[in-house]
PDB file of C-alpha atoms in Angstrom:
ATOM      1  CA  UNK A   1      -6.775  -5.823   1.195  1.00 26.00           C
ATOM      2  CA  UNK A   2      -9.921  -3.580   1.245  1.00 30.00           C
ATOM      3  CA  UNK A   3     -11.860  -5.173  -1.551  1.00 29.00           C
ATOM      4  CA  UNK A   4     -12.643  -8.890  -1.610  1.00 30.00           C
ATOM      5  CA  UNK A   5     -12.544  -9.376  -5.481  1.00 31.00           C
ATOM      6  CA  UNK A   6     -12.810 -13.226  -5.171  1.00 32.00           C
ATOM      7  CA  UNK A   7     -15.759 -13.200  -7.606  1.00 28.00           C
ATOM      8  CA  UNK A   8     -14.047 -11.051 -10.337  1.00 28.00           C
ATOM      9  CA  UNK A   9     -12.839 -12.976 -13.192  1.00 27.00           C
ATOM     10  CA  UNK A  10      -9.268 -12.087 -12.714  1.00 28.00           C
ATOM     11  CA  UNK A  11      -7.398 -11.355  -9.297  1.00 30.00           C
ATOM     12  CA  UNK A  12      -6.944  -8.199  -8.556  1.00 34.00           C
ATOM     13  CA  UNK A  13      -5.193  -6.627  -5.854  1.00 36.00           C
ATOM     14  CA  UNK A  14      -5.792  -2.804  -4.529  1.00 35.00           C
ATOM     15  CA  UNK A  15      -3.054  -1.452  -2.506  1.00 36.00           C
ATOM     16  CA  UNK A  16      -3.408   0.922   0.418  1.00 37.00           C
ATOM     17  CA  UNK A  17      -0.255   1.589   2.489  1.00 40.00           C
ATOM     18  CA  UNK A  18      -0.989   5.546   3.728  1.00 43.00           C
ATOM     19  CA  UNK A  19       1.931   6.071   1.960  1.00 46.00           C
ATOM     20  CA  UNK A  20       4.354   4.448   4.607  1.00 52.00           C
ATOM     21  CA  UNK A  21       7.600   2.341   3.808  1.00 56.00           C
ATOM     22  CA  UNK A  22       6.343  -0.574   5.988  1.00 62.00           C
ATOM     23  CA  UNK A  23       2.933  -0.129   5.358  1.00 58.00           C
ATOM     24  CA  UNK A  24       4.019  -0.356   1.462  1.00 54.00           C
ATOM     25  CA  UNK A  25       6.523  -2.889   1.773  1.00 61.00           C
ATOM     26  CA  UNK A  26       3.334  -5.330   3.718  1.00 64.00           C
ATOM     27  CA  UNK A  27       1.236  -4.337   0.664  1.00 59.00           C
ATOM     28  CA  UNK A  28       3.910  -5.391  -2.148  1.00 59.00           C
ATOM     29  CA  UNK A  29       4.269  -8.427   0.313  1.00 65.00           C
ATOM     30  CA  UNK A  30       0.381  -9.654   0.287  1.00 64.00           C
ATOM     31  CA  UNK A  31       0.004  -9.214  -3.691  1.00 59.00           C
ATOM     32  CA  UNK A  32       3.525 -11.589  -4.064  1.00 59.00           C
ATOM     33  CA  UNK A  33       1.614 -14.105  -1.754  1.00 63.00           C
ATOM     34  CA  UNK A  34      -1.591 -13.301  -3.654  1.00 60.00           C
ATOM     35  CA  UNK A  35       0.719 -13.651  -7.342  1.00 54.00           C
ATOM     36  CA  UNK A  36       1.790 -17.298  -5.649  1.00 56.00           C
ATOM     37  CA  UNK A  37      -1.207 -18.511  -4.989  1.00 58.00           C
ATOM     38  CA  UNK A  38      -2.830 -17.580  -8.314  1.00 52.00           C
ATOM     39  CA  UNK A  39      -2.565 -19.569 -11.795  1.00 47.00           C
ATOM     40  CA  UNK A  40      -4.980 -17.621 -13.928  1.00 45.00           C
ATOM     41  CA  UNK A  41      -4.361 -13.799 -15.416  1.00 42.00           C
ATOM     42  CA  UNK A  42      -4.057 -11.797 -13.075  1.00 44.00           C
ATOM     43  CA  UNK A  43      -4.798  -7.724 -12.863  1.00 46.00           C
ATOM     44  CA  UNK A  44      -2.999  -6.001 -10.131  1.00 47.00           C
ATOM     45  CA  UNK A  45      -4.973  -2.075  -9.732  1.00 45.00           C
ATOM     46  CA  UNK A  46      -2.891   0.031  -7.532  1.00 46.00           C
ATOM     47  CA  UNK A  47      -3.957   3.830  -6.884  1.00 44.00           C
ATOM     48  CA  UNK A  48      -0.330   5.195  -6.418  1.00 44.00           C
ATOM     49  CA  UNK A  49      -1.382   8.341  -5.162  1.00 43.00           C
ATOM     50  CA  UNK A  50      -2.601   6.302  -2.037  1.00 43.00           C
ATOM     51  CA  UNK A  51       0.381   4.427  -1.372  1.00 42.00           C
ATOM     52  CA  UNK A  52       2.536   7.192  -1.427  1.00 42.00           C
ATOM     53  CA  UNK A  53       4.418   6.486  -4.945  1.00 40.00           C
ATOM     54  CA  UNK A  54       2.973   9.736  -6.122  1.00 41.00           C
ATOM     55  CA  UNK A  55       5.302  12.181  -4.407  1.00 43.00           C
ATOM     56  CA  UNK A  56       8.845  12.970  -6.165  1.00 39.00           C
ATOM     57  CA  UNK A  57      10.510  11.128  -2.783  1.00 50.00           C
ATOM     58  CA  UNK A  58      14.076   9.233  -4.196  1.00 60.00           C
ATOM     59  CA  UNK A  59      14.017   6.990  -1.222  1.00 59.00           C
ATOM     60  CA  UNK A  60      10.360   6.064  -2.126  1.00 54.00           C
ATOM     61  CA  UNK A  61      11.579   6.140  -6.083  1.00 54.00           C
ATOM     62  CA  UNK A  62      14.443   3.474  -5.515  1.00 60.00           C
ATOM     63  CA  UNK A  63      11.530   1.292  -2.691  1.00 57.00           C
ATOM     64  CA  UNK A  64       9.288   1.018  -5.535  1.00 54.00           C
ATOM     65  CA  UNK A  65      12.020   0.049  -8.102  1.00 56.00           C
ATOM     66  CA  UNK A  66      13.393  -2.624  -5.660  1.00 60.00           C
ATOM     67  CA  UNK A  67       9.902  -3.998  -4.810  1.00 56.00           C
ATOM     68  CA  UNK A  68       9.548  -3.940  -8.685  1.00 54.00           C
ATOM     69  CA  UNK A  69      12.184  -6.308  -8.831  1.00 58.00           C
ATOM     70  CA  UNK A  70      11.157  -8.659  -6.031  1.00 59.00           C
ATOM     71  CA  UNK A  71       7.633  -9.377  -7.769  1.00 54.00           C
ATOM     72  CA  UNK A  72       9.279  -9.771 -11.070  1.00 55.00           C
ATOM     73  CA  UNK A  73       9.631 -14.014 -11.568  1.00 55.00           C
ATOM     74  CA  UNK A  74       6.141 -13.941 -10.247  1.00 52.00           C
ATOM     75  CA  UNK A  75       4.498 -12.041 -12.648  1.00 48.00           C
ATOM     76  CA  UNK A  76       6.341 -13.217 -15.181  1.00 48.00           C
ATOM     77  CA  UNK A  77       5.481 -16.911 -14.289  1.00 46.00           C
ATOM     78  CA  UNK A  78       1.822 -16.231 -14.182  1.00 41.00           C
ATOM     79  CA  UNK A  79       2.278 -14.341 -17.407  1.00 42.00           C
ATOM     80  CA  UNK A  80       0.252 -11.000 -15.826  1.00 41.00           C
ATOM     81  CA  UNK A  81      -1.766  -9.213 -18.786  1.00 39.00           C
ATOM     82  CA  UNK A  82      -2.212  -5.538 -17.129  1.00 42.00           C
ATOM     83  CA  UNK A  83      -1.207  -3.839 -14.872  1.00 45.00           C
ATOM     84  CA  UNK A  84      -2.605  -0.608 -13.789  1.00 43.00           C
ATOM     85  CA  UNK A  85      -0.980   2.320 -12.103  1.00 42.00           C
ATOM     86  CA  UNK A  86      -3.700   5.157 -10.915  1.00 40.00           C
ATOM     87  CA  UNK A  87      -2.087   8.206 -10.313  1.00 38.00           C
ATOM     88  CA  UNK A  88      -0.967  11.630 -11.910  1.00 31.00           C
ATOM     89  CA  UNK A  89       2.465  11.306 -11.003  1.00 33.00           C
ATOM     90  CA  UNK A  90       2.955   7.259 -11.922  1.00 39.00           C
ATOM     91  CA  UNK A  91       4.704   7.168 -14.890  1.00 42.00           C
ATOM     92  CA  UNK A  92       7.874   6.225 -12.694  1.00 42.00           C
ATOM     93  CA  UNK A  93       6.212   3.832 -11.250  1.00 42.00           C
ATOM     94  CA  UNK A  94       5.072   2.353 -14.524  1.00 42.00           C
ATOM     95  CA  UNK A  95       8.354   2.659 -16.096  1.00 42.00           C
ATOM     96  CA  UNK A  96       9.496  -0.167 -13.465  1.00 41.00           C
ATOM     97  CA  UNK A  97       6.768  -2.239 -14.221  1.00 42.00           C
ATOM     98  CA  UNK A  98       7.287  -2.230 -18.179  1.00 39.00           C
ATOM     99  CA  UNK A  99      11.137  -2.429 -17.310  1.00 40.00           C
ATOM    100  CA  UNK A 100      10.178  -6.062 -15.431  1.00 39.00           C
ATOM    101  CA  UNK A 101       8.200  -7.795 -18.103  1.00 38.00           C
ATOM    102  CA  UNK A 102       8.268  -8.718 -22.349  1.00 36.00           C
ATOM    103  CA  UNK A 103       5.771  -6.999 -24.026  1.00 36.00           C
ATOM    104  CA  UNK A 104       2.666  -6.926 -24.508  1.00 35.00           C
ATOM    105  CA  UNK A 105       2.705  -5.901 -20.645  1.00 36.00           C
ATOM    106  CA  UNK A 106       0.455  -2.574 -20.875  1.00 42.00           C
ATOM    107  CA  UNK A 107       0.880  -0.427 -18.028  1.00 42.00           C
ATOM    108  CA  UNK A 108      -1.715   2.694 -17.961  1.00 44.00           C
ATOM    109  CA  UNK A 109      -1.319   5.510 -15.842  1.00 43.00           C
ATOM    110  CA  UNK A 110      -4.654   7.276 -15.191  1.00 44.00           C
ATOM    111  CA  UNK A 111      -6.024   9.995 -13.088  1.00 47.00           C
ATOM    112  CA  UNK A 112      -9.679   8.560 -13.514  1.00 51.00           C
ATOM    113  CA  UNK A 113     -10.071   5.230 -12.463  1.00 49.00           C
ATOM    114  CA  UNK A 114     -13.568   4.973 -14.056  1.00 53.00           C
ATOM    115  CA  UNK A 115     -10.987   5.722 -17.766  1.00 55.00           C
ATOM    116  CA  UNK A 116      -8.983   2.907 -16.493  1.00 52.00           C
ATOM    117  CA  UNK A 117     -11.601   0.246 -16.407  1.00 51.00           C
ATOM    118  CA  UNK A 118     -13.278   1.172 -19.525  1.00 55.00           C
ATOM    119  CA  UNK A 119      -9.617   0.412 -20.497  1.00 54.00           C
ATOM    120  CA  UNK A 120      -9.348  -2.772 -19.483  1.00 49.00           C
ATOM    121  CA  UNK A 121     -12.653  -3.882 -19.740  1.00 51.00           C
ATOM    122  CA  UNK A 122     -11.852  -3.338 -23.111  1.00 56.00           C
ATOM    123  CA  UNK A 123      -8.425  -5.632 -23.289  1.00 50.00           C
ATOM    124  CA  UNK A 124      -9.729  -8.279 -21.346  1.00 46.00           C
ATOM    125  CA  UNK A 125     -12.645 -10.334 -20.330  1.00 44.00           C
ATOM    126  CA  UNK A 126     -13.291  -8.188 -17.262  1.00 45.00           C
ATOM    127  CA  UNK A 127     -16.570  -7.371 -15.215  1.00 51.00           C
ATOM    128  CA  UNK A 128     -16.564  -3.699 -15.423  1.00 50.00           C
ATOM    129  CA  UNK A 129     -19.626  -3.666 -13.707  1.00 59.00           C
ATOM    130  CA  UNK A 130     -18.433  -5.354 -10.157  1.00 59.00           C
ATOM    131  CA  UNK A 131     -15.367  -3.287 -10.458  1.00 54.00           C
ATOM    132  CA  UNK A 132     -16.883   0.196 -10.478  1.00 57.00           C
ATOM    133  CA  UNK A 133     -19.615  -0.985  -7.525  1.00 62.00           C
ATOM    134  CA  UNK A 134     -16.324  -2.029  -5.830  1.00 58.00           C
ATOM    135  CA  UNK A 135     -14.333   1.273  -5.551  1.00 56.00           C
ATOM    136  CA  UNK A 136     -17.620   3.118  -5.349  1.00 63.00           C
ATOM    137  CA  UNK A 137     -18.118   1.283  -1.911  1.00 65.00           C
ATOM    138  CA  UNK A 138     -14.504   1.899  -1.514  1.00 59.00           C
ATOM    139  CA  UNK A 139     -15.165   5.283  -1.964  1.00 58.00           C
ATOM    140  CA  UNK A 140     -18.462   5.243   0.158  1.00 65.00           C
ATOM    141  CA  UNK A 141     -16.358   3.991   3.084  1.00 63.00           C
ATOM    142  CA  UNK A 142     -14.297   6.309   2.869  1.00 56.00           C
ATOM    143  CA  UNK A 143     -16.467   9.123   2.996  1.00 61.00           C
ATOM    144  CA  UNK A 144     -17.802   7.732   6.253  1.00 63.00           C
ATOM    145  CA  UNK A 145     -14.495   6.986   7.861  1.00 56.00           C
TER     146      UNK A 145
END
């Protein structure tokens, strides 16, 4: 994972695959072991668009949908309070999430991730602060690499 988030108040995960099957299916595979490991709330960010879940791709559809259903005991055991989908063309994506878990669930699909955390900061107990230095050095490193 790019971002250590270690000293947010909930675990977060931010998922980066370069839109690849395998390269998605290792991502889905570290947030199960992070959901595992974990016994407090837990936030789970993913920027779709980056992963590749933002294209209209069935095959990618149906991976998401099936990895949806792998994580589902897990986030239902550690009773997950958000889950946020960033991406225009998410909803999909966030229809399989709200398909895996009782309500309340909230799943927000959001082209501007700085909207998304006034969001949740919002909801939740969250340090909005550490967040947005976090994908702006996300960003920053980017920009250099």
């Amino acid at each position: 994972m790019r971002i250590d988030v270690q000293h947010w108040p909930l675990c977060a995960a931010i998922l980066d695959s370069r839109g690849s099957e395998e390269g998605l299916r290792a991502h889905y595979a570290t947030l199960q072991a992070r959901l595992e490991e974990t016994t407090g709330p837990l936030v789970a960010l993913v920027d779709a668009r980056r992963v590749g879940l933002h294209s209209f791709d069935r095959r990618r559809r149906q991976l998401a949908a099936r990895l949806a259903n792998r994580l589902k005991p897990h986030f239902h055991r550690v009773r997950a309070e958000v889950f946020l989908v960033r991406s225009v063309f998410a909803d999909g994506v966030a229809r399989a999430f709200l398909g895996m878990s009782p309500r309340p669930f909230p799943v927000r699909v959001s082209r501007e991730p700085e909207r998304a955390l006034r969001w949740l900061h919002a909801q939740l107990p969250f340090d909005l602060e550490g967040a947005r230095r976090a994908l702006e050095a996300e960003a920053d490193s980017q920009r250099v690499a």
